[in-house]
């Protein structure tokens, strides 16, 4: 089957293509742009893999000109994604577009997304360009992007605060130059649903060539209306929604993918559209994005919050027992949330463990599987009941720490009312074992001080968060740490039954990434000096 003008393959022979809403995920680009949410290359690849599996149509993997890290991420994601179109963002400059084209070279279906601001305030103060110059840049950028791919998206940054006549002229120019997708961002989260509906409808009515392209929404959540605005845009005729897992994104975030998809699925009587997303991947994707960014999901967050399916009050529980439909408009299973199921105990064998991993969506290479099995056995020796969440925490921990060059080998902590609290830690730093001891204001401070004795650094602790993976006093503790230095942030996450061990491992994980970044910068500096 061929593609439409937006470069997306038809996938469902039963449902009309005209009712399909293309899901464009920008967790790896706009999501990562939110302060503190940076992800390593390996983490971005992990997220891209799950987005591809869940049926997202377009994965915006980064902004290749922004940094070598972004460039490499787009390049790597382009290589591994099998089904989705992989997209790279670029400003309206030819250099940006060349960089995006280069990063996307290996993609099966590459998309270049080029944008320029069109609102009076952005043109005057940010771009310092005359509207005619902006219009020329629209044509030039889309034309240049088309030399790399047929699949070009153009965005009018700050579209919702743009004068309608000028917006129509820009959109028309972009279509004429060959853009197959026209994105209408609510960059500052300013619009309201009926305005978004009318804006898309107006563009479809007034712009020549509008019926040959796909209109898209890209809504930020500053007034808490990103999802409502996106869906209003769809009602107005948009057929692509740009969104992120957990609503991650600049400031108050972007429209949340899980909310858009589940609103369409749950209220299909009034939102008679469909998407290609398999919602049973939602829970896993949400947990992964939260883990790799160290951005916890608020408990009452729609769809993926811990309490989204919890029924605490007596009246609600009573109703639920009589009929789940009394208080549940969608089932937990529909988003891949399984009842916390009891996993095998310490007598379970390799085969059962492998089946469980498969069930949870993990496919590990043989060595990794052997490691995971050993860690599962160790945990089972100490914890009576092991749940799915324990297995997930254990494997995620292993995956996130697999590529790090610093590891925790041993830790002893003295804590309690007597003081002083003291920690002795042994780290493996690129194969060399080093041990140091330090005191501090409490056990965690002592551990971090001891680590600093081995690896001196200027990273500032921007986040330290502990949560329990399951219920029970023998639960594993999940610790998230964020270190900040020179405008960059580095996150680490770990799970262990011992909260102090998890804290040390999470800190070391973040530090490992910080060190890698410093080394990368040093290498780049050396290369420049040699050049
Ligand atoms: O919010 C915005 O306007 C953007 C564009 C680059 C699409 O993220
Ligand atoms: Zn945005």
Short mmCIF file of C-alpha atoms and ligand atoms in Angstrom, two decimals:
data_model
loop_
_atom_site.label_atom_id
_atom_site.label_comp_id
_atom_site.label_asym_id
_atom_site.label_seq_id
_atom_site.Cartn_x
_atom_site.Cartn_y
_atom_site.Cartn_z
CA UNK A 1 0.00 0.00 0.00
CA UNK A 2 1.27 3.49 -0.80
CA UNK A 3 1.75 6.38 1.60
CA UNK A 4 -0.37 9.51 1.92
CA UNK A 5 1.15 12.96 1.38
CA UNK A 6 2.29 13.00 4.99
CA UNK A 7 4.49 9.97 4.29
CA UNK A 8 2.53 7.56 6.50
CA UNK A 9 1.57 4.04 5.36
CA UNK A 10 -2.08 2.97 5.66
CA UNK A 11 -2.30 0.24 8.32
CA UNK A 12 -5.92 -0.65 8.91
CA UNK A 13 -7.95 -1.95 6.00
CA UNK A 14 -11.17 -1.77 8.03
CA UNK A 15 -11.12 1.81 9.28
CA UNK A 16 -11.19 4.81 6.96
CA UNK A 17 -7.83 6.54 6.49
CA UNK A 18 -9.68 9.86 6.66
CA UNK A 19 -10.58 9.12 10.32
CA UNK A 20 -7.08 8.15 11.31
CA UNK A 21 -5.16 10.39 13.71
CA UNK A 22 -1.43 10.12 13.14
CA UNK A 23 0.39 9.96 16.46
CA UNK A 24 3.62 11.95 16.38
CA UNK A 25 5.64 11.41 19.54
CA UNK A 26 8.12 14.09 20.55
CA UNK A 27 9.19 12.72 23.96
CA UNK A 28 12.78 12.48 22.71
CA UNK A 29 12.81 16.06 21.40
CA UNK A 30 10.30 18.44 23.03
CA UNK A 31 10.07 16.14 26.07
CA UNK A 32 13.80 16.06 26.51
CA UNK A 33 13.92 19.85 26.15
CA UNK A 34 12.23 20.20 29.55
CA UNK A 35 14.83 21.21 32.14
CA UNK A 36 16.32 18.16 33.84
CA UNK A 37 14.82 15.54 31.53
CA UNK A 38 17.94 14.69 29.57
CA UNK A 39 18.40 11.09 28.43
CA UNK A 40 21.49 9.19 27.42
CA UNK A 41 21.84 7.67 23.96
CA UNK A 42 21.03 4.18 25.27
CA UNK A 43 17.97 5.48 27.08
CA UNK A 44 16.71 7.28 23.97
CA UNK A 45 17.10 4.08 21.98
CA UNK A 46 15.14 2.16 24.64
CA UNK A 47 12.32 4.72 24.51
CA UNK A 48 12.30 4.70 20.70
CA UNK A 49 12.06 0.91 20.66
CA UNK A 50 8.97 0.89 22.82
CA UNK A 51 7.35 3.75 20.86
CA UNK A 52 7.94 1.81 17.66
CA UNK A 53 6.47 -1.36 19.17
CA UNK A 54 3.40 0.46 20.44
CA UNK A 55 2.58 1.71 16.95
CA UNK A 56 3.46 5.39 17.16
CA UNK A 57 3.51 6.69 13.57
CA UNK A 58 6.25 9.31 13.82
CA UNK A 59 9.07 9.47 16.38
CA UNK A 60 10.74 12.86 16.64
CA UNK A 61 14.14 11.72 17.88
CA UNK A 62 15.89 15.04 18.38
CA UNK A 63 17.19 18.32 17.02
CA UNK A 64 20.37 17.21 15.20
CA UNK A 65 22.05 20.64 14.93
CA UNK A 66 21.63 21.26 18.68
CA UNK A 67 24.53 19.04 19.81
CA UNK A 68 26.53 15.99 18.83
CA UNK A 69 24.48 14.06 21.42
CA UNK A 70 21.25 14.99 19.65
CA UNK A 71 22.75 14.22 16.26
CA UNK A 72 23.93 10.77 17.39
CA UNK A 73 20.61 10.01 19.04
CA UNK A 74 18.68 10.77 15.86
CA UNK A 75 21.17 8.72 13.85
CA UNK A 76 20.95 5.73 16.19
CA UNK A 77 17.16 5.86 16.50
CA UNK A 78 16.92 6.11 12.69
CA UNK A 79 18.93 2.88 12.47
CA UNK A 80 16.91 0.79 14.91
CA UNK A 81 13.32 1.88 14.30
CA UNK A 82 11.53 -0.57 12.05
CA UNK A 83 8.00 0.73 11.51
CA UNK A 84 7.65 4.38 12.47
CA UNK A 85 8.82 7.35 10.49
CA UNK A 86 11.83 8.90 12.28
CA UNK A 87 11.91 12.67 12.36
CA UNK A 88 14.61 15.27 13.02
CA UNK A 89 13.84 18.89 13.88
CA UNK A 90 15.52 21.83 12.20
CA UNK A 91 15.12 25.58 12.17
CA UNK A 92 14.60 27.29 8.81
CA UNK A 93 18.32 27.40 8.12
CA UNK A 94 19.88 25.27 5.38
CA UNK A 95 22.68 24.16 7.72
CA UNK A 96 20.13 22.83 10.23
CA UNK A 97 18.32 20.96 7.51
CA UNK A 98 21.56 19.44 6.17
CA UNK A 99 22.41 18.20 9.66
CA UNK A 100 18.93 16.67 10.04
CA UNK A 101 19.18 15.07 6.59
CA UNK A 102 22.56 13.57 7.49
CA UNK A 103 21.34 12.21 10.85
CA UNK A 104 18.34 10.59 9.18
CA UNK A 105 20.28 8.93 6.38
CA UNK A 106 19.65 5.38 7.66
CA UNK A 107 15.96 5.81 8.44
CA UNK A 108 13.50 3.64 6.54
CA UNK A 109 11.06 6.55 6.40
CA UNK A 110 12.84 9.80 7.34
CA UNK A 111 10.92 12.97 8.05
CA UNK A 112 12.45 16.44 8.26
CA UNK A 113 10.52 18.84 10.46
CA UNK A 114 11.42 22.45 9.81
CA UNK A 115 9.94 25.43 11.65
CA UNK A 116 9.98 29.19 11.92
CA UNK A 117 8.04 31.63 14.08
CA UNK A 118 5.17 33.45 12.48
CA UNK A 119 3.62 35.51 15.29
CA UNK A 120 4.27 39.29 15.37
CA UNK A 121 5.97 39.11 18.78
CA UNK A 122 8.30 36.27 17.75
CA UNK A 123 9.15 37.78 14.35
CA UNK A 124 9.90 41.20 15.82
CA UNK A 125 11.82 40.28 18.97
CA UNK A 126 13.10 36.75 18.54
CA UNK A 127 13.85 36.53 14.84
CA UNK A 128 14.15 40.26 14.12
CA UNK A 129 12.88 39.49 10.67
CA UNK A 130 10.32 41.21 8.46
CA UNK A 131 7.26 39.04 7.66
CA UNK A 132 8.30 38.95 3.97
CA UNK A 133 11.67 37.51 4.99
CA UNK A 134 9.92 34.87 7.09
CA UNK A 135 7.74 33.96 4.14
CA UNK A 136 10.81 33.57 1.94
CA UNK A 137 12.46 31.41 4.60
CA UNK A 138 9.40 29.12 4.66
CA UNK A 139 9.71 28.40 0.96
CA UNK A 140 13.49 28.06 1.04
CA UNK A 141 13.54 25.72 4.04
CA UNK A 142 10.81 23.38 2.84
CA UNK A 143 12.29 23.30 -0.67
CA UNK A 144 15.70 22.40 0.76
CA UNK A 145 14.25 19.74 3.08
CA UNK A 146 12.55 18.14 0.10
CA UNK A 147 15.96 17.47 -1.46
CA UNK A 148 16.46 14.90 1.36
CA UNK A 149 13.01 13.34 1.65
CA UNK A 150 9.43 13.53 0.35
CA UNK A 151 8.27 13.45 3.95
CA UNK A 152 8.56 17.06 5.12
CA UNK A 153 6.70 18.72 7.96
CA UNK A 154 6.55 22.47 8.38
CA UNK A 155 5.60 24.22 11.64
CA UNK A 156 4.50 27.80 12.26
CA UNK A 157 5.96 28.37 15.71
CA UNK A 158 3.56 30.34 17.91
CA UNK A 159 0.83 29.75 15.33
CA UNK A 160 -1.99 30.37 17.80
CA UNK A 161 -0.80 33.98 18.28
CA UNK A 162 -0.25 34.58 14.56
CA UNK A 163 -2.41 36.88 12.41
CA UNK A 164 -4.70 34.70 10.33
CA UNK A 165 -3.94 36.28 6.95
CA UNK A 166 -0.22 35.88 7.46
CA UNK A 167 -0.59 32.33 8.77
CA UNK A 168 -2.59 31.41 5.66
CA UNK A 169 0.13 32.86 3.42
CA UNK A 170 2.87 30.92 5.24
CA UNK A 171 0.94 27.64 5.22
CA UNK A 172 0.20 28.06 1.51
CA UNK A 173 3.89 28.74 0.79
CA UNK A 174 4.92 25.62 2.75
CA UNK A 175 2.42 23.44 0.90
CA UNK A 176 3.53 24.85 -2.47
CA UNK A 177 7.16 24.12 -1.59
CA UNK A 178 6.28 20.49 -0.83
CA UNK A 179 5.39 20.06 2.86
CA UNK A 180 3.04 17.11 3.38
CA UNK A 181 2.31 17.92 7.02
CA UNK A 182 1.51 21.38 8.35
CA UNK A 183 1.84 21.70 12.10
CA UNK A 184 -0.01 24.43 14.00
CA UNK A 185 1.68 24.66 17.39
CA UNK A 186 0.23 26.31 20.44
CA UNK A 187 3.80 27.01 21.50
CA UNK A 188 2.98 28.94 24.65
CA UNK A 189 -0.09 26.95 25.70
CA UNK A 190 -2.35 29.96 25.18
CA UNK A 191 -5.27 28.74 23.10
CA UNK A 192 -8.60 27.21 24.18
CA UNK A 193 -10.48 24.34 22.51
CA UNK A 194 -13.04 26.28 20.46
CA UNK A 195 -10.31 28.62 19.20
CA UNK A 196 -8.14 25.68 18.12
CA UNK A 197 -11.09 24.06 16.38
CA UNK A 198 -11.84 27.29 14.50
CA UNK A 199 -8.18 27.86 13.59
CA UNK A 200 -7.79 24.51 11.88
CA UNK A 201 -11.16 24.84 10.21
CA UNK A 202 -10.24 28.33 8.95
CA UNK A 203 -6.96 27.08 7.48
CA UNK A 204 -8.68 24.18 5.75
CA UNK A 205 -11.23 26.54 4.22
CA UNK A 206 -8.93 29.35 3.17
CA UNK A 207 -5.60 27.82 2.16
CA UNK A 208 -5.26 26.52 -1.34
CA UNK A 209 -3.86 22.99 -1.37
CA UNK A 210 -5.06 22.35 2.20
CA UNK A 211 -6.98 19.24 1.18
CA UNK A 212 -3.82 17.53 -0.05
CA UNK A 213 -1.91 17.72 3.24
CA UNK A 214 -2.30 16.66 6.87
CA UNK A 215 -2.84 19.34 9.50
CA UNK A 216 -1.25 18.70 12.86
CA UNK A 217 -1.62 20.07 16.38
CA UNK A 218 1.22 20.57 18.85
CA UNK A 219 -0.20 21.88 22.10
CA UNK A 220 1.61 22.90 25.25
CA UNK A 221 -0.09 22.59 28.60
CA UNK A 222 0.45 25.97 30.26
CA UNK A 223 -3.26 26.38 30.97
CA UNK A 224 -3.87 22.66 31.38
CA UNK A 225 -5.70 22.35 28.06
CA UNK A 226 -3.12 20.68 25.80
CA UNK A 227 -5.08 17.46 25.30
CA UNK A 228 -8.45 19.23 24.98
CA UNK A 229 -6.95 21.66 22.45
CA UNK A 230 -5.38 18.80 20.46
CA UNK A 231 -8.67 16.93 20.27
CA UNK A 232 -10.52 20.12 19.32
CA UNK A 233 -7.98 20.53 16.52
CA UNK A 234 -8.80 16.99 15.38
CA UNK A 235 -12.50 17.86 15.39
CA UNK A 236 -11.58 20.87 13.25
CA UNK A 237 -9.89 18.58 10.72
CA UNK A 238 -6.34 18.01 11.99
CA UNK A 239 -5.23 14.42 11.52
CA UNK A 240 -1.92 14.42 13.37
CA UNK A 241 -1.41 15.05 17.08
CA UNK A 242 2.03 15.80 18.47
CA UNK A 243 2.39 14.57 22.00
CA UNK A 244 4.71 13.03 24.58
CA UNK A 245 4.65 10.15 27.02
CA UNK A 246 3.52 11.36 30.47
CA UNK A 247 2.98 14.82 28.93
CA UNK A 248 6.69 15.52 29.37
CA UNK A 249 7.84 18.77 27.78
CA UNK A 250 8.88 22.39 28.10
CA UNK A 251 7.37 24.24 31.09
CA UNK A 252 3.99 22.61 31.84
CA UNK A 253 4.64 19.98 29.18
CA UNK A 254 3.06 18.83 25.94
CA UNK A 255 -0.21 17.01 25.28
CA UNK A 256 0.09 13.56 26.86
CA UNK A 257 0.10 10.73 24.31
CA UNK A 258 -1.68 8.33 26.66
CA UNK A 259 -4.50 10.82 27.28
CA UNK A 260 -5.03 11.57 23.58
CA UNK A 261 -5.06 7.88 22.64
CA UNK A 262 -7.30 6.79 25.51
CA UNK A 263 -9.73 9.67 24.99
CA UNK A 264 -10.16 8.59 21.37
CA UNK A 265 -10.50 4.92 22.35
CA UNK A 266 -12.82 5.46 25.31
CA UNK A 267 -15.06 8.11 23.78
CA UNK A 268 -15.15 6.77 20.25
CA UNK A 269 -18.89 7.50 20.25
CA UNK A 270 -18.13 11.23 20.09
CA UNK A 271 -14.51 11.14 18.88
CA UNK A 272 -14.96 8.76 15.98
CA UNK A 273 -11.30 8.55 15.03
CA UNK A 274 -8.68 5.87 15.43
CA UNK A 275 -4.96 5.64 15.95
CA UNK A 276 -2.41 2.92 15.26
CA UNK A 277 -1.28 2.87 18.90
CA UNK A 278 -1.60 -0.36 20.88
CA UNK A 279 -2.57 1.09 24.28
CA UNK A 280 -1.40 -1.98 26.20
CA UNK A 281 2.14 -0.57 25.89
CA UNK A 282 1.18 2.67 27.64
CA UNK A 283 2.05 1.62 31.19
CA UNK A 284 5.44 0.27 30.21
CA UNK A 285 6.29 3.35 28.14
CA UNK A 286 5.21 5.64 30.96
CA UNK A 287 7.35 3.81 33.51
CA UNK A 288 10.34 3.76 31.22
CA UNK A 289 10.17 7.49 30.44
CA UNK A 290 9.71 8.30 34.11
CA UNK A 291 12.68 6.11 35.03
CA UNK A 292 15.12 7.38 32.44
CA UNK A 293 14.29 11.06 32.98
CA UNK A 294 13.87 10.78 36.76
CA UNK A 295 10.57 12.64 36.32
CA UNK A 296 8.08 10.93 38.62
CA UNK A 297 4.48 10.69 37.43
CA UNK A 298 2.09 12.51 39.74
CA UNK A 299 -0.17 9.97 41.50
CA UNK A 300 -3.38 11.50 40.18
CA UNK A 301 -2.14 11.89 36.58
CA UNK A 302 -4.81 10.77 34.10
CA UNK A 303 -4.30 7.24 32.69
CA UNK A 304 -0.82 6.52 34.12
CA UNK A 305 -0.88 7.94 37.66
CA UNK A 306 -0.61 5.39 40.47
CA UNK A 307 -4.14 6.29 41.60
CA UNK A 308 -5.73 6.40 38.14
CA UNK A 309 -7.39 3.02 38.75
CA UNK A 310 -7.39 2.98 42.56
CA UNK A 311 -10.74 3.01 44.32
CA UNK A 312 -10.25 3.99 47.91
CA UNK A 313 -13.60 5.20 49.23
CA UNK A 314 -16.10 2.72 50.62
CA UNK A 315 -18.90 3.79 48.28
CA UNK A 316 -16.68 3.43 45.23
CA UNK A 317 -15.30 0.07 46.35
CA UNK A 318 -18.80 -1.21 46.96
CA UNK A 319 -19.89 -0.12 43.49
CA UNK A 320 -16.79 -1.64 41.89
CA UNK A 321 -17.46 -4.98 43.56
CA UNK A 322 -21.00 -5.01 42.17
CA UNK A 323 -19.99 -3.92 38.66
CA UNK A 324 -16.66 -2.40 37.59
CA UNK A 325 -18.44 -0.09 35.15
CA UNK A 326 -19.91 1.87 38.06
CA UNK A 327 -16.69 3.83 38.50
CA UNK A 328 -14.37 2.64 35.73
CA UNK A 329 -14.61 4.12 32.23
CA UNK A 330 -11.71 2.05 30.93
CA UNK A 331 -10.00 -1.04 32.25
CA UNK A 332 -6.49 -1.12 33.71
CA UNK A 333 -5.74 -4.00 31.32
CA UNK A 334 -6.46 -1.75 28.33
CA UNK A 335 -3.36 0.30 29.15
CA UNK A 336 -1.26 -2.74 30.01
CA UNK A 337 -1.68 -2.37 33.75
CA UNK A 338 -1.90 -5.87 35.10
CA UNK A 339 -3.03 -6.69 38.55
CA UNK A 340 0.14 -6.87 40.60
CA UNK A 341 0.73 -10.55 40.02
CA UNK A 342 2.77 -12.73 42.23
CA UNK A 343 5.84 -13.99 40.45
CA UNK A 344 7.58 -17.24 41.21
CA UNK A 345 9.53 -17.54 44.42
CA UNK A 346 13.08 -18.68 44.96
CA UNK A 347 12.37 -22.14 43.57
CA UNK A 348 11.33 -20.87 40.16
CA UNK A 349 13.48 -21.94 37.28
CA UNK A 350 15.08 -20.27 34.29
CA UNK A 351 12.25 -21.20 31.95
CA UNK A 352 9.51 -19.63 34.08
CA UNK A 353 11.65 -16.52 34.54
CA UNK A 354 12.20 -16.23 30.78
CA UNK A 355 8.44 -16.55 30.19
CA UNK A 356 7.78 -13.84 32.77
CA UNK A 357 10.27 -11.49 31.10
CA UNK A 358 8.60 -12.12 27.76
CA UNK A 359 5.23 -11.42 29.30
CA UNK A 360 6.51 -8.11 30.67
CA UNK A 361 7.86 -7.13 27.25
CA UNK A 362 11.59 -7.74 27.79
CA UNK A 363 13.84 -9.57 25.37
CA UNK A 364 17.35 -9.90 26.79
CA UNK A 365 20.53 -11.15 25.17
CA UNK A 366 21.77 -14.39 26.70
CA UNK A 367 24.43 -12.82 28.97
CA UNK A 368 21.97 -10.20 30.19
CA UNK A 369 19.39 -12.90 30.82
CA UNK A 370 21.86 -14.91 32.96
CA UNK A 371 22.68 -11.76 34.97
CA UNK A 372 19.01 -10.92 35.43
CA UNK A 373 18.25 -14.48 36.54
CA UNK A 374 21.03 -14.36 39.11
CA UNK A 375 19.75 -11.04 40.46
CA UNK A 376 16.21 -12.42 40.59
CA UNK A 377 17.46 -15.42 42.63
CA UNK A 378 19.37 -13.11 44.99
CA UNK A 379 16.26 -11.00 45.49
CA UNK A 380 14.10 -14.09 46.01
CA UNK A 381 16.46 -15.19 48.79
CA UNK A 382 15.63 -12.01 50.71
CA UNK A 383 12.11 -11.11 49.68
CA UNK A 384 9.22 -13.47 50.32
CA UNK A 385 6.95 -12.32 47.52
CA UNK A 386 8.22 -11.08 44.20
CA UNK A 387 5.86 -9.12 41.98
CA UNK A 388 5.99 -8.01 38.35
CA UNK A 389 7.12 -4.57 39.51
CA UNK A 390 10.11 -6.16 41.26
CA UNK A 391 11.17 -7.88 38.06
CA UNK A 392 10.70 -4.67 36.06
CA UNK A 393 12.76 -2.67 38.56
CA UNK A 394 15.47 -5.29 38.55
CA UNK A 395 15.79 -5.50 34.76
CA UNK A 396 15.48 -1.71 34.22
CA UNK A 397 18.24 -1.27 36.78
CA UNK A 398 20.45 -3.73 34.94
CA UNK A 399 19.77 -2.16 31.53
CA UNK A 400 20.39 1.40 32.71
CA UNK A 401 23.65 0.51 34.44
CA UNK A 402 24.93 -1.89 31.79
CA UNK A 403 26.92 0.69 29.85
CA UNK A 404 28.39 2.62 32.76
CA UNK A 405 32.09 2.79 33.51
CA UNK A 406 31.73 3.28 37.27
CA UNK A 407 30.05 0.65 39.44
CA UNK A 408 29.37 0.13 43.11
CA UNK A 409 31.25 -2.94 44.35
CA UNK A 410 30.68 -2.74 48.11
CA UNK A 411 29.08 -0.45 50.62
CA UNK A 412 28.96 -0.30 54.41
CA UNK A 413 27.01 2.39 56.20
CA UNK A 414 26.83 3.26 59.85
CA UNK A 415 23.67 5.17 60.70
CA UNK A 416 21.46 5.80 63.69
CA UNK A 417 20.89 8.21 66.53
CA UNK A 418 24.43 8.03 67.91
CA UNK A 419 26.23 9.54 64.92
CA UNK A 420 28.40 10.41 63.25
CA UNK A 421 27.00 8.63 60.23
CA UNK A 422 29.72 7.07 58.14
CA UNK A 423 29.98 5.29 54.79
CA UNK A 424 32.72 3.13 53.31
CA UNK A 425 32.37 2.51 49.62
CA UNK A 426 34.32 0.57 47.01
CA UNK A 427 33.84 1.59 43.39
CA UNK A 428 35.01 -0.10 40.23
CA UNK A 429 36.25 2.74 38.03
CA UNK A 430 37.11 1.38 34.60
CA UNK A 431 38.36 -1.88 36.11
CA UNK A 432 40.24 -0.37 39.10
CA UNK A 433 38.82 -0.84 42.58
CA UNK A 434 39.03 2.15 44.91
CA UNK A 435 37.76 2.38 48.49
CA UNK A 436 37.09 5.52 50.57
CA UNK A 437 35.38 6.38 53.79
CA UNK A 438 33.49 9.59 54.64
CA UNK A 439 31.13 11.02 57.20
CA UNK A 440 28.17 13.31 56.51
CA UNK A 441 24.87 14.71 57.69
CA UNK A 442 23.10 11.37 57.61
CA UNK A 443 23.84 8.12 55.80
CA UNK A 444 22.98 9.32 52.28
CA UNK A 445 25.18 12.40 52.61
CA UNK A 446 28.00 10.16 53.89
CA UNK A 447 27.68 7.84 50.89
CA UNK A 448 27.70 10.71 48.41
CA UNK A 449 30.70 12.27 50.18
CA UNK A 450 32.58 8.96 50.02
CA UNK A 451 31.86 8.71 46.29
CA UNK A 452 33.11 12.29 45.85
CA UNK A 453 36.34 11.29 47.59
CA UNK A 454 36.94 8.80 44.79
CA UNK A 455 35.57 10.88 41.91
CA UNK A 456 35.82 14.56 42.58
CA UNK A 457 33.23 16.53 40.62
CA UNK A 458 31.22 19.75 40.64
CA UNK A 459 27.81 18.25 39.93
CA UNK A 460 25.05 19.72 42.06
CA UNK A 461 22.48 17.31 43.50
CA UNK A 462 19.25 18.56 41.89
CA UNK A 463 17.00 15.64 42.83
CA UNK A 464 17.05 12.78 45.29
CA UNK A 465 13.85 10.80 45.46
CA UNK A 466 13.01 7.48 47.06
CA UNK A 467 9.88 5.41 46.45
CA UNK A 468 8.85 1.85 47.17
CA UNK A 469 8.51 -0.48 44.17
CA UNK A 470 5.78 -2.55 45.89
CA UNK A 471 4.01 -2.61 49.23
CA UNK A 472 5.58 -4.21 52.31
CA UNK A 473 8.54 -3.38 54.50
CA UNK A 474 10.73 -5.76 52.50
CA UNK A 475 9.97 -3.85 49.28
CA UNK A 476 12.72 -2.73 46.93
CA UNK A 477 13.46 0.97 47.13
CA UNK A 478 13.65 2.85 43.86
CA UNK A 479 15.94 5.86 44.01
CA UNK A 480 16.19 8.62 41.44
CA UNK A 481 19.09 11.06 41.46
CA UNK A 482 19.69 14.06 39.23
CA UNK A 483 23.04 15.88 39.06
CA UNK A 484 23.31 19.26 37.36
CA UNK A 485 26.43 20.89 35.97
CA UNK A 486 27.03 23.65 33.41
CA UNK A 487 23.43 23.67 32.23
CA UNK A 488 23.35 19.90 31.71
CA UNK A 489 21.55 17.37 33.88
CA UNK A 490 22.34 13.71 34.38
CA UNK A 491 19.93 11.26 35.89
CA UNK A 492 20.51 7.97 37.61
CA UNK A 493 18.03 5.43 38.84
CA UNK A 494 18.42 2.24 40.77
CA UNK A 495 16.41 -0.27 42.75
CA UNK A 496 17.53 -2.42 45.64
CA UNK A 497 16.05 -3.80 48.81
CA UNK A 498 18.62 -1.73 50.66
CA UNK A 499 17.74 1.94 50.23
CA UNK A 500 21.35 2.99 50.87
CA UNK A 501 22.67 0.63 48.16
CA UNK A 502 20.03 1.91 45.72
CA UNK A 503 21.02 5.50 46.61
CA UNK A 504 24.70 4.80 45.99
CA UNK A 505 23.98 3.06 42.68
CA UNK A 506 21.64 5.79 41.46
CA UNK A 507 24.18 8.49 42.35
CA UNK A 508 26.99 6.59 40.63
CA UNK A 509 24.80 6.08 37.57
CA UNK A 510 24.19 9.85 37.26
CA UNK A 511 27.87 10.56 37.94
CA UNK A 512 28.91 8.07 35.30
CA UNK A 513 26.88 9.99 32.71
CA UNK A 514 28.29 13.32 33.91
CA UNK A 515 31.84 11.96 33.58
CA UNK A 516 31.11 10.62 30.10
CA UNK A 517 29.84 14.06 29.03
CA UNK A 518 32.96 15.78 30.42
CA UNK A 519 35.15 13.30 28.58
CA UNK A 520 33.19 13.86 25.37
CA UNK A 521 33.67 17.64 25.73
CA UNK A 522 37.39 17.14 26.41
CA UNK A 523 37.80 14.95 23.32
CA UNK A 524 35.98 17.53 21.19
CA UNK A 525 38.28 20.23 22.59
CA UNK A 526 41.38 18.16 21.79
CA UNK A 527 40.17 17.54 18.27
CA UNK A 528 39.57 21.24 17.76
CA UNK A 529 43.06 22.10 19.05
CA UNK A 530 44.63 19.50 16.75
CA UNK A 531 42.61 20.79 13.80
O1 LIG B 1 6.22 24.32 20.67
C1 LIG B 1 6.64 24.50 19.51
O2 LIG B 1 6.26 25.44 18.81
C2 LIG B 1 7.61 23.55 18.99
C3 LIG B 1 7.94 23.65 17.55
C4 LIG B 1 9.38 23.50 17.30
C5 LIG B 1 7.14 22.66 16.79
O3 LIG B 1 8.06 22.68 19.71
ZN1 LIG B 2 6.77 22.42 21.51
#
